[in-house]
Short mmCIF file of C-alpha atoms and ligand atoms in Angstrom, two decimals:
data_model
loop_
_atom_site.label_atom_id
_atom_site.label_comp_id
_atom_site.label_asym_id
_atom_site.label_seq_id
_atom_site.Cartn_x
_atom_site.Cartn_y
_atom_site.Cartn_z
CA MET D 1 -1.47 17.62 9.46
CA GLU D 2 1.53 16.75 7.24
CA SER D 3 4.04 19.48 7.92
CA SER D 4 6.38 20.95 5.35
CA VAL D 5 8.90 21.85 8.02
CA GLU D 6 12.48 20.82 7.41
CA LEU D 7 13.31 17.92 9.69
CA ARG D 8 16.67 18.47 11.31
CA MET D 9 18.84 15.56 12.35
CA GLY D 10 20.82 15.93 15.54
CA ALA D 11 21.16 15.24 19.20
CA ALA D 12 18.14 15.45 21.47
CA PRO D 13 18.31 18.76 23.33
CA GLY D 14 17.91 19.11 27.05
CA PRO D 15 19.85 19.12 30.31
CA ARG D 16 20.31 15.31 30.39
CA PRO D 17 20.33 12.61 27.70
CA ARG D 18 16.77 11.82 26.79
CA ARG D 19 15.63 8.25 27.19
CA PHE D 20 13.59 6.08 24.84
CA TRP D 21 11.46 2.96 25.15
CA LEU D 22 10.43 0.84 22.19
CA ARG D 23 7.45 -1.47 22.09
CA THR D 24 7.42 -3.89 19.17
CA PHE D 25 4.64 -6.05 17.74
CA GLY D 26 4.77 -8.46 14.82
CA CYS D 27 7.27 -10.31 12.75
CA GLN D 28 11.08 -10.49 12.65
CA MET D 29 11.24 -7.65 10.13
CA ASN D 30 9.49 -5.47 12.68
CA VAL D 31 11.86 -6.60 15.44
CA HIS D 32 14.78 -5.70 13.18
CA ASP D 33 13.21 -2.37 12.26
CA SER D 34 13.01 -1.62 15.97
CA GLU D 35 16.72 -2.43 16.27
CA LYS D 36 17.37 0.02 13.45
CA VAL D 37 15.35 2.73 15.18
CA GLU D 38 17.14 1.98 18.43
CA SER D 39 20.49 2.31 16.70
CA LEU D 40 19.45 5.63 15.12
CA LEU D 41 18.35 6.99 18.47
CA LEU D 42 21.54 5.87 20.26
CA HIS D 43 23.51 7.65 17.51
CA SER D 44 21.41 10.76 18.09
CA GLY D 45 22.36 10.93 21.74
CA TYR D 46 19.43 9.17 23.33
CA THR D 47 19.93 6.44 25.89
CA ALA D 48 17.76 3.36 26.50
CA ALA D 49 15.25 3.69 29.34
CA ARG D 50 14.85 0.75 31.73
CA SER D 51 11.04 1.09 31.74
CA PRO D 52 8.35 3.16 29.99
CA ASP D 53 8.02 5.20 33.21
CA GLU D 54 11.59 6.37 32.89
CA ALA D 55 11.28 7.22 29.16
CA ASP D 56 10.85 10.62 27.55
CA LEU D 57 10.22 9.10 24.13
CA LEU D 58 8.02 6.06 23.63
CA ILE D 59 7.71 4.43 20.24
CA VAL D 60 5.25 1.71 19.31
CA ASN D 61 6.23 -0.36 16.28
CA THR D 62 2.97 -1.82 15.00
CA CYS D 63 1.75 -4.86 13.05
CA SER D 64 -1.40 -5.18 10.93
CA ILE D 65 -1.10 -8.74 9.62
CA ARG D 66 -4.28 -9.78 11.47
CA GLU D 67 -7.12 -7.80 12.99
CA LYS D 68 -6.13 -8.79 16.50
CA ALA D 69 -2.69 -7.19 16.22
CA GLU D 70 -4.25 -3.96 15.01
CA HIS D 71 -6.79 -3.93 17.87
CA ARG D 72 -3.96 -4.46 20.34
CA LEU D 73 -2.46 -1.18 19.14
CA TYR D 74 -5.68 0.75 19.60
CA SER D 75 -6.18 -0.46 23.15
CA ASP D 76 -2.50 0.20 23.81
CA LEU D 77 -2.81 3.76 22.58
CA GLY D 78 -5.68 4.23 25.00
CA LEU D 79 -3.43 3.20 27.86
CA LEU D 80 -0.60 5.35 26.60
CA ARG D 81 -2.70 8.47 27.06
CA SER D 82 -1.92 8.32 30.76
CA TRP D 83 1.76 7.65 30.04
CA LYS D 84 1.81 10.77 27.89
CA GLU D 85 0.17 12.80 30.66
CA GLY D 86 2.55 11.33 33.27
CA GLY D 87 5.34 13.78 32.65
CA PRO D 88 6.04 17.03 30.86
CA GLY D 89 7.62 16.83 27.40
CA ARG D 90 6.85 13.17 26.88
CA VAL D 91 6.76 12.26 23.18
CA LEU D 92 4.82 9.32 21.67
CA GLY D 93 5.64 8.01 18.19
CA VAL D 94 3.94 5.25 16.19
CA GLY D 95 5.64 3.31 13.36
CA GLY D 96 5.29 0.05 11.48
CA CYS D 97 2.56 -1.42 9.29
CA VAL D 98 -0.46 0.25 10.89
CA ALA D 99 1.36 3.57 10.74
CA GLN D 100 2.14 3.00 7.09
CA GLN D 101 -1.53 2.37 6.31
CA GLU D 102 -3.15 4.95 8.55
CA GLY D 103 -0.67 7.82 8.45
CA ASP D 104 -2.29 11.16 9.28
CA ALA D 105 -5.46 9.41 10.41
CA LEU D 106 -3.62 8.23 13.57
CA LEU D 107 -2.74 11.84 14.44
CA LEU D 108 -6.36 12.87 13.96
CA ARG D 109 -7.85 10.00 15.93
CA PHE D 110 -5.32 9.92 18.80
CA PRO D 111 -4.33 13.33 20.20
CA GLN D 112 -1.76 11.60 22.42
CA VAL D 113 0.26 10.55 19.35
CA ASP D 114 2.96 13.09 18.43
CA PHE D 115 4.39 11.59 15.29
CA VAL D 116 3.86 8.75 12.83
CA PHE D 117 6.49 7.11 10.65
CA GLY D 118 6.01 4.55 7.85
CA THR D 119 7.99 1.43 7.08
CA HIS D 120 10.22 3.25 4.58
CA ASN D 121 10.97 6.20 6.87
CA LEU D 122 12.82 4.80 9.88
CA ARG D 123 15.67 7.18 9.21
CA LEU D 124 13.45 10.15 10.02
CA VAL D 125 12.63 9.04 13.59
CA PRO D 126 15.25 11.14 15.46
CA ALA D 127 14.20 14.23 13.49
CA LEU D 128 10.50 13.55 14.01
CA ALA D 129 11.04 13.12 17.72
CA LEU D 130 12.98 16.37 17.85
CA ALA D 131 10.27 18.23 15.94
CA ALA D 132 7.61 16.71 18.25
CA GLY D 133 9.52 18.09 21.22
CA GLU D 134 9.07 21.50 19.61
CA GLY D 135 5.35 20.97 19.28
CA GLN D 136 5.03 19.74 15.69
CA ARG D 137 2.80 16.77 14.89
CA VAL D 138 3.99 15.14 11.70
CA ALA D 139 3.19 11.90 9.78
CA ARG D 140 5.74 10.70 7.23
CA THR D 141 4.71 7.58 5.32
CA GLU D 142 5.82 8.15 1.76
CA GLU D 143 6.95 5.04 -0.07
CA ARG D 144 10.56 5.35 -1.12
CA ARG D 145 12.31 3.42 -3.89
CA SER D 146 15.64 4.70 -2.67
CA LEU D 147 18.22 2.22 -1.38
CA ASP D 148 19.26 4.57 1.40
CA ARG D 149 16.76 2.96 3.74
CA PHE D 150 19.08 -0.05 3.92
CA GLU D 151 22.20 1.93 4.71
CA LEU D 152 21.82 3.09 8.29
CA PRO D 153 24.72 3.91 10.63
CA ILE D 154 26.28 0.80 12.04
CA ALA D 155 24.74 -0.33 15.32
CA PRO D 156 26.57 1.01 18.39
CA PRO D 157 27.97 -1.53 20.89
CA GLU D 158 25.14 -0.88 23.41
CA LEU D 159 22.77 -2.47 20.94
CA SER D 160 24.81 -5.45 19.86
CA ARG D 161 25.44 -6.76 23.38
CA LYS D 162 21.87 -8.06 23.79
CA ASN D 163 22.18 -11.15 21.65
CA PRO D 164 25.81 -11.11 20.68
CA GLY D 165 25.99 -14.33 18.68
CA ARG D 166 23.18 -13.74 16.27
CA ALA D 167 22.10 -10.86 14.03
CA TYR D 168 19.43 -10.06 11.52
CA LEU D 169 20.63 -8.83 8.14
CA THR D 170 18.16 -7.24 5.70
CA VAL D 171 18.70 -8.36 2.11
CA MET D 172 15.44 -7.27 0.53
CA GLU D 173 12.22 -5.57 1.50
CA GLY D 174 8.69 -5.45 0.18
CA CYS D 175 6.52 -8.01 -1.57
CA ASP D 176 5.16 -8.18 -5.11
CA MET D 177 3.23 -11.44 -4.63
CA PHE D 178 -0.17 -10.13 -3.50
CA CYS D 179 -1.46 -13.30 -1.93
CA SER D 180 -5.18 -12.59 -1.63
CA PHE D 181 -5.25 -12.64 2.20
CA CYS D 182 -2.16 -10.58 2.86
CA ILE D 183 -1.74 -6.89 3.66
CA VAL D 184 2.06 -6.94 3.47
CA PRO D 185 2.33 -5.73 -0.16
CA VAL D 186 0.36 -2.65 0.96
CA THR D 187 2.26 -1.94 4.18
CA ARG D 188 5.74 -2.83 2.93
CA GLY D 189 5.52 -1.70 -0.68
CA ARG D 190 7.28 -3.07 -3.73
CA GLU D 191 10.15 -5.56 -3.68
CA ILE D 192 13.51 -3.96 -3.52
CA SER D 193 16.83 -5.80 -3.20
CA ARG D 194 19.89 -4.43 -1.54
CA PRO D 195 23.21 -4.47 -3.42
CA ALA D 196 25.24 -7.57 -2.51
CA GLU D 197 28.34 -5.60 -1.68
CA ALA D 198 26.51 -3.63 1.07
CA ILE D 199 25.13 -6.89 2.51
CA LEU D 200 28.57 -8.50 2.53
CA ARG D 201 30.08 -5.43 4.15
CA GLU D 202 27.52 -5.43 6.93
CA ALA D 203 27.98 -9.19 7.39
CA GLU D 204 31.75 -8.72 7.72
CA SER D 205 31.39 -6.05 10.32
CA LEU D 206 28.91 -8.19 12.25
CA ALA D 207 31.34 -11.14 12.15
CA GLN D 208 34.11 -8.91 13.48
CA ARG D 209 31.92 -8.08 16.47
CA GLY D 210 31.48 -11.73 17.31
CA VAL D 211 28.29 -12.54 15.44
CA ARG D 212 28.29 -16.24 14.50
CA GLU D 213 24.83 -16.58 13.02
CA LEU D 214 23.26 -14.44 10.32
CA ILE D 215 19.50 -14.42 9.75
CA LEU D 216 18.86 -13.04 6.29
CA LEU D 217 15.63 -11.09 6.25
CA GLY D 218 13.14 -10.15 3.61
CA GLN D 219 9.36 -10.36 3.21
CA THR D 220 9.97 -12.87 0.44
CA VAL D 221 13.65 -13.30 1.09
CA ASN D 222 14.49 -15.76 -1.71
CA ALA D 223 12.91 -13.40 -4.25
CA TYR D 224 16.13 -11.47 -3.66
CA GLY D 225 17.48 -10.13 -6.94
CA ARG D 226 14.85 -11.87 -9.09
CA HIS D 227 13.55 -8.84 -10.91
CA ALA D 228 17.06 -7.69 -11.87
CA LEU D 229 18.01 -11.21 -13.03
CA ARG D 230 14.92 -11.40 -15.20
CA ARG D 231 15.51 -7.95 -16.67
CA GLY D 232 19.21 -8.70 -17.22
CA ASN D 233 20.38 -5.79 -15.05
CA ALA D 234 21.78 -7.65 -12.08
CA GLU D 235 25.17 -6.03 -12.65
CA ALA D 236 23.77 -2.51 -12.73
CA THR D 237 21.81 -3.07 -9.51
CA GLY D 238 24.67 -4.83 -7.79
CA THR D 239 22.51 -7.84 -6.95
CA LEU D 240 23.16 -11.56 -7.37
CA ALA D 241 21.07 -14.71 -7.48
CA PHE D 242 19.98 -15.45 -3.89
CA ALA D 243 21.94 -18.71 -3.71
CA GLU D 244 25.05 -16.95 -4.92
CA LEU D 245 24.63 -14.34 -2.23
CA ILE D 246 24.45 -17.10 0.41
CA ARG D 247 27.55 -18.76 -1.09
CA ARG D 248 29.53 -15.55 -0.66
CA LEU D 249 28.27 -14.97 2.89
CA ALA D 250 29.21 -18.57 3.78
CA LYS D 251 32.86 -17.80 2.90
CA LEU D 252 33.17 -14.99 5.48
CA PRO D 253 35.51 -15.89 8.36
CA GLY D 254 33.63 -16.22 11.65
CA ILE D 255 30.23 -16.90 10.15
CA SER D 256 29.23 -20.38 11.34
CA ARG D 257 25.50 -20.28 10.63
CA ILE D 258 23.24 -18.77 8.02
CA ARG D 259 19.44 -18.83 7.98
CA TYR D 260 16.92 -16.98 5.85
CA THR D 261 13.31 -16.03 6.49
CA SER D 262 10.69 -16.10 5.08
CA PRO D 263 11.10 -17.70 1.67
CA HIS D 264 8.28 -18.22 -0.83
CA PRO D 265 8.04 -21.80 -2.23
CA LEU D 266 8.05 -20.41 -5.74
CA PHE D 267 11.63 -19.13 -5.64
CA PHE D 268 13.73 -22.22 -4.96
CA ASP D 269 15.96 -22.66 -8.00
CA ASP D 270 18.26 -25.70 -8.23
CA ASP D 271 21.22 -23.76 -6.90
CA LEU D 272 19.39 -22.72 -3.72
CA VAL D 273 18.29 -26.30 -3.14
CA ALA D 274 21.84 -27.53 -3.80
CA ALA D 275 23.26 -24.96 -1.41
CA HIS D 276 21.51 -26.80 1.42
CA GLY D 277 23.59 -29.85 0.59
CA ASP D 278 26.97 -28.29 0.06
CA LEU D 279 27.25 -25.20 2.28
CA ALA D 280 28.15 -26.22 5.82
CA PRO D 281 27.07 -22.91 7.43
CA LEU D 282 23.62 -22.99 5.82
CA CYS D 283 21.42 -24.32 8.62
CA PRO D 284 19.41 -27.54 8.11
CA HIS D 285 16.16 -25.69 8.78
CA VAL D 286 13.79 -23.88 6.45
CA HIS D 287 10.64 -22.02 7.49
CA LEU D 288 8.58 -22.67 4.42
CA PRO D 289 5.07 -21.17 4.64
CA VAL D 290 2.50 -23.42 2.93
CA GLN D 291 -0.75 -21.74 4.21
CA SER D 292 -3.02 -24.62 3.10
CA GLY D 293 -2.91 -28.20 1.87
CA SER D 294 -5.88 -27.80 -0.45
CA ASP D 295 -5.40 -26.96 -4.09
CA ALA D 296 -8.68 -25.07 -4.26
CA VAL D 297 -7.77 -22.93 -1.26
CA LEU D 298 -4.21 -22.32 -2.49
CA ARG D 299 -5.68 -21.13 -5.79
CA ALA D 300 -8.08 -18.77 -4.03
CA MET D 301 -5.19 -17.54 -1.90
CA ARG D 302 -3.22 -16.83 -5.10
CA ARG D 303 -0.21 -18.68 -3.79
CA ARG D 304 0.87 -19.75 -7.31
CA TYR D 305 1.72 -23.32 -6.35
CA GLY D 306 -0.31 -26.42 -5.68
CA ARG D 307 -0.05 -29.14 -3.08
CA GLU D 308 2.01 -31.45 -5.28
CA GLN D 309 4.40 -28.70 -6.28
CA TYR D 310 5.02 -27.88 -2.59
CA LEU D 311 5.58 -31.57 -1.77
CA ARG D 312 8.01 -31.84 -4.69
CA LEU D 313 9.97 -28.91 -3.29
CA VAL D 314 10.12 -30.64 0.11
CA THR D 315 11.47 -33.78 -1.64
CA ARG D 316 14.09 -31.73 -3.52
CA LEU D 317 15.24 -30.01 -0.34
CA ARG D 318 15.45 -33.28 1.57
CA GLY D 319 17.28 -34.80 -1.35
CA ALA D 320 19.96 -32.18 -0.82
CA ARG D 321 19.85 -32.30 2.97
CA PRO D 322 18.14 -35.41 4.38
CA ASP D 323 18.05 -34.17 7.99
CA LEU D 324 16.40 -30.85 7.04
CA ALA D 325 13.86 -29.57 9.61
CA LEU D 326 10.86 -27.84 8.16
CA THR D 327 8.48 -25.42 9.86
CA THR D 328 5.55 -23.61 8.30
CA ASP D 329 2.71 -21.08 8.50
CA LEU D 330 -0.91 -22.18 8.06
CA ILE D 331 -4.20 -20.32 7.76
CA VAL D 332 -7.49 -21.98 8.67
CA GLY D 333 -10.92 -20.72 7.78
CA PHE D 334 -10.01 -18.96 4.56
CA PRO D 335 -13.33 -17.98 2.85
CA GLY D 336 -14.89 -21.04 1.25
CA GLU D 337 -12.62 -23.55 3.02
CA THR D 338 -14.59 -26.81 3.36
CA ASP D 339 -14.11 -29.67 5.83
CA ARG D 340 -12.51 -31.56 2.98
CA ASP D 341 -10.04 -28.71 2.26
CA PHE D 342 -9.15 -28.64 5.91
CA GLU D 343 -8.60 -32.42 5.97
CA ASP D 344 -6.14 -31.87 3.09
CA THR D 345 -4.25 -29.38 5.25
CA LEU D 346 -4.10 -31.79 8.22
CA ALA D 347 -2.87 -34.53 5.88
CA LEU D 348 -0.22 -32.36 4.28
CA VAL D 349 1.16 -31.38 7.67
CA ARG D 350 1.46 -35.08 8.58
CA GLU D 351 2.98 -35.97 5.22
CA VAL D 352 5.71 -33.33 5.46
CA GLY D 353 6.17 -33.92 9.16
CA PHE D 354 6.75 -30.29 10.11
CA VAL D 355 8.81 -29.95 13.27
CA ASP D 356 6.72 -26.96 14.17
CA SER D 357 4.07 -24.72 12.65
CA TYR D 358 2.35 -21.41 13.26
CA SER D 359 -1.32 -21.53 12.51
CA PHE D 360 -3.75 -18.64 12.32
CA LYS D 361 -7.44 -18.11 11.87
CA TYR D 362 -8.11 -16.19 8.66
CA SER D 363 -8.59 -12.53 9.42
CA PRO D 364 -10.00 -10.34 6.65
CA ARG D 365 -7.75 -7.35 5.98
CA PRO D 366 -9.39 -4.34 4.28
CA GLY D 367 -7.66 -3.60 1.01
CA THR D 368 -6.84 -7.24 0.19
CA ALA D 369 -8.47 -9.28 -2.59
CA ALA D 370 -9.90 -11.89 -0.20
CA ALA D 371 -11.54 -9.41 2.16
CA SER D 372 -14.61 -9.13 -0.09
CA LEU D 373 -15.06 -12.95 -0.07
CA GLU D 374 -15.67 -12.85 3.64
CA ALA D 375 -19.14 -11.35 3.10
CA SER D 376 -20.44 -14.32 1.07
CA GLN D 377 -18.15 -17.25 1.93
CA ALA D 378 -17.00 -16.70 5.48
CA VAL D 379 -16.24 -19.78 7.55
CA PRO D 380 -18.15 -19.38 10.86
CA GLU D 381 -16.00 -18.42 13.84
CA PRO D 382 -16.64 -21.64 15.83
CA VAL D 383 -15.54 -23.69 12.81
CA LYS D 384 -12.39 -21.57 12.43
CA GLN D 385 -11.69 -22.11 16.12
CA ALA D 386 -12.24 -25.88 15.99
CA ARG D 387 -9.99 -26.22 12.92
CA LEU D 388 -7.27 -24.18 14.59
CA GLU D 389 -7.40 -26.38 17.69
CA ALA D 390 -7.34 -29.58 15.62
CA LEU D 391 -4.32 -28.35 13.68
CA GLN D 392 -2.49 -27.26 16.77
CA SER D 393 -3.16 -30.46 18.64
CA GLN D 394 -1.89 -32.54 15.71
CA GLN D 395 1.19 -30.33 15.59
CA LYS D 396 1.84 -30.83 19.27
CA SER D 397 2.24 -34.57 18.78
CA LEU D 398 4.41 -34.10 15.70
CA THR D 399 6.66 -31.68 17.50
CA LEU D 400 6.98 -33.91 20.57
CA ALA D 401 7.77 -36.94 18.37
CA ALA D 402 10.44 -34.96 16.52
CA HIS D 403 11.96 -33.83 19.81
CA ARG D 404 11.94 -37.36 21.23
CA ALA D 405 13.76 -38.62 18.16
CA ARG D 406 16.58 -36.25 19.02
CA VAL D 407 17.29 -37.67 22.50
CA GLY D 408 20.73 -39.24 22.60
CA THR D 409 22.04 -37.32 19.59
CA ARG D 410 24.73 -34.65 19.59
CA THR D 411 24.26 -31.13 18.36
CA GLU D 412 25.64 -27.64 18.86
CA ILE D 413 23.88 -24.70 20.41
CA LEU D 414 24.47 -21.01 20.03
CA LEU D 415 23.95 -19.62 23.48
CA GLU D 416 21.57 -16.71 23.91
CA GLY D 417 21.37 -16.33 27.66
CA GLU D 418 19.18 -17.64 30.46
CA SER D 419 16.15 -19.76 29.59
CA ARG D 420 12.70 -18.23 29.88
CA ARG D 421 12.05 -19.69 33.27
CA GLY D 422 15.55 -18.67 34.33
CA GLY D 423 18.26 -20.75 35.90
CA GLN D 424 19.26 -22.61 32.75
CA LEU D 425 21.39 -21.47 29.85
CA SER D 426 19.47 -21.51 26.63
CA GLY D 427 20.15 -21.32 22.91
CA ARG D 428 19.21 -22.72 19.53
CA ASP D 429 20.58 -25.69 17.63
CA PRO D 430 21.14 -25.62 13.88
CA TYR D 431 17.57 -26.95 13.40
CA HIS D 432 16.30 -23.85 15.19
CA ARG D 433 15.05 -25.80 18.21
CA ILE D 434 15.31 -24.18 21.61
CA VAL D 435 17.82 -26.16 23.69
CA ASN D 436 18.29 -25.61 27.44
CA LEU D 437 21.42 -26.71 29.16
CA SER D 438 20.77 -28.85 32.24
CA ALA D 439 21.56 -27.42 35.67
CA ARG D 440 24.68 -29.52 35.89
CA ALA D 441 26.29 -27.48 33.13
CA PRO D 442 29.19 -25.32 34.24
CA GLY D 443 28.25 -21.66 34.19
CA SER D 444 31.21 -20.64 32.14
CA PHE D 445 29.72 -20.31 28.65
CA PRO D 446 29.16 -16.69 27.69
CA PRO D 447 26.20 -15.76 25.46
CA GLY D 448 27.25 -15.90 21.84
CA SER D 449 29.38 -19.03 22.23
CA LEU D 450 28.84 -22.26 20.34
CA VAL D 451 28.58 -25.23 22.67
CA PRO D 452 28.65 -28.91 21.62
CA VAL D 453 25.96 -30.77 23.55
CA GLU D 454 24.15 -34.05 23.88
CA VAL D 455 20.36 -34.04 23.98
CA VAL D 456 19.13 -35.80 27.13
CA GLU D 457 15.42 -34.98 27.29
CA ALA D 458 12.55 -33.87 25.07
CA THR D 459 9.71 -31.53 26.08
CA PRO D 460 6.85 -30.20 23.92
CA HIS D 461 8.58 -26.84 23.41
CA SER D 462 12.29 -27.49 23.75
CA LEU D 463 15.13 -29.93 24.26
CA LEU D 464 17.24 -30.41 27.32
CA ALA D 465 20.92 -31.07 26.81
CA GLU D 466 24.27 -31.50 28.58
CA PRO D 467 27.62 -30.22 27.35
CA ALA D 468 29.22 -32.99 25.34
N1 5AD L 1 -5.22 -13.81 8.26
C1 5AD L 1 -4.59 -14.78 8.93
N2 5AD L 1 -3.29 -15.05 8.82
C2 5AD L 1 -2.56 -14.30 7.96
N3 5AD L 1 -1.25 -14.33 7.64
C3 5AD L 1 -1.03 -13.33 6.75
N4 5AD L 1 -2.17 -12.66 6.48
C4 5AD L 1 -3.13 -13.24 7.22
C5 5AD L 1 -4.52 -13.02 7.40
N5 5AD L 1 -5.13 -12.06 6.69
C6 5AD L 1 -0.32 -15.32 8.16
C7 5AD L 1 0.32 -16.15 7.04
C8 5AD L 1 1.69 -15.61 6.98
C9 5AD L 1 1.94 -15.25 8.42
C10 5AD L 1 3.09 -14.32 8.62
O1 5AD L 1 0.73 -14.67 8.82
O2 5AD L 1 0.33 -17.49 7.44
O3 5AD L 1 2.63 -16.56 6.47
FE1 SF4 L 2 2.07 -11.77 2.16
FE2 SF4 L 2 2.13 -13.60 0.14
FE3 SF4 L 2 3.89 -11.52 0.17
FE4 SF4 L 2 4.12 -13.51 1.98
S1 SF4 L 2 4.32 -13.74 -0.27
S2 SF4 L 2 4.27 -11.29 2.43
S3 SF4 L 2 1.99 -14.03 2.41
S4 SF4 L 2 1.67 -11.37 -0.07
#
């Protein structure tokens, strides 16, 4: 089904601009990939549809981190058969991690899918959509070492208006860690770091458009530049040490906040730790996935650190920045996890005092080292479920306590728009907490502005504040 046809770039043909709709699953990298696809389509003459019904081109950007996400796609594709039949010339594309893994197989299994693009081939989307309009069904999932995947045309203004104060900025992609549970090294390929100059240039142009907060992205973001540093060819590749990259970004006029996600605990050198103490724009929040509090489980997960080493890192980071807020990812029910192992996880979460955490039931992913353990050492589903609930209920009290401790303090929020339930302005503080402005706030703060506030109330999921 792979076609050798030349894929032409260019505007979508037709009597009126063709309209696209994007549906995105998964992590922040996927969200940002969708932004990149959106930008490419806008540059190719497409406009954004207001609903799938209005769209001529529908793209699903998929996630395969857990089985549930993958199943979601398959049921979605079932539903999209009627979308596809709902109008002549409708084109359906599938990208992201499932697309990367399945490639051609998706075209074979789902006749309603017109084209498939992998995680290294976003650039091809407009051409694939064009070819699909001419009746060609193509899957392009080749892994590319080329740096050109980072250098896409700058986002047009239609795109940047959505969340004007904040922007994702890719610094590296891929993962070479091969944790035994994780499919990412397969779906995202090898680690590749973007030259610092290109990152700084993009950051500058974002700042000029009013972006105040940069979120540096990478599958293991603080592994940025590590291979080049080790091989002594940092200069040739144009990369820097990660902390040095942050130091340069922090000097850019207009950039008030810098975050990075997700780091691996292994790659915190002294300079990165120190940066949290001496760089004002570097936010006092780190999302630091720990996965488990048990040494035996961490070893089986191939995380390459132990419980004590993780706790030492937390101490180092808080030594540099005492008010640092930490959040984390946790997996329960990894094959062989005992009650005792799980108790160690509960205890570690209390000891660190995470402000928030994302916990997941272990989900075996075909093609990963741990998947074969599930046959002999699986933790029964009801046990997984009970552990998940215990972890989440403990977290709920920790989060609420952390929020309550903030009442009466001052902070600054970067406004995003209306709160989820509407009616209130909402944004994030430097600790990455959602803060809603109370109804008494004047309605004169535009999205993207930084507003000094005083926290007046704590809820389990957010803080309520008044302009200070
Ligand atoms: N099962 C459950 N959770 C997983 N994660 C990654 N792979 C799996 C899996 N196979 C979780 C990890 C990771 C987060 C993004 O998803 O906690 O940090
Ligand atoms: Fe997956 Fe581990 Fe790589 Fe994170 S570091 S993306 S958990 S393999």
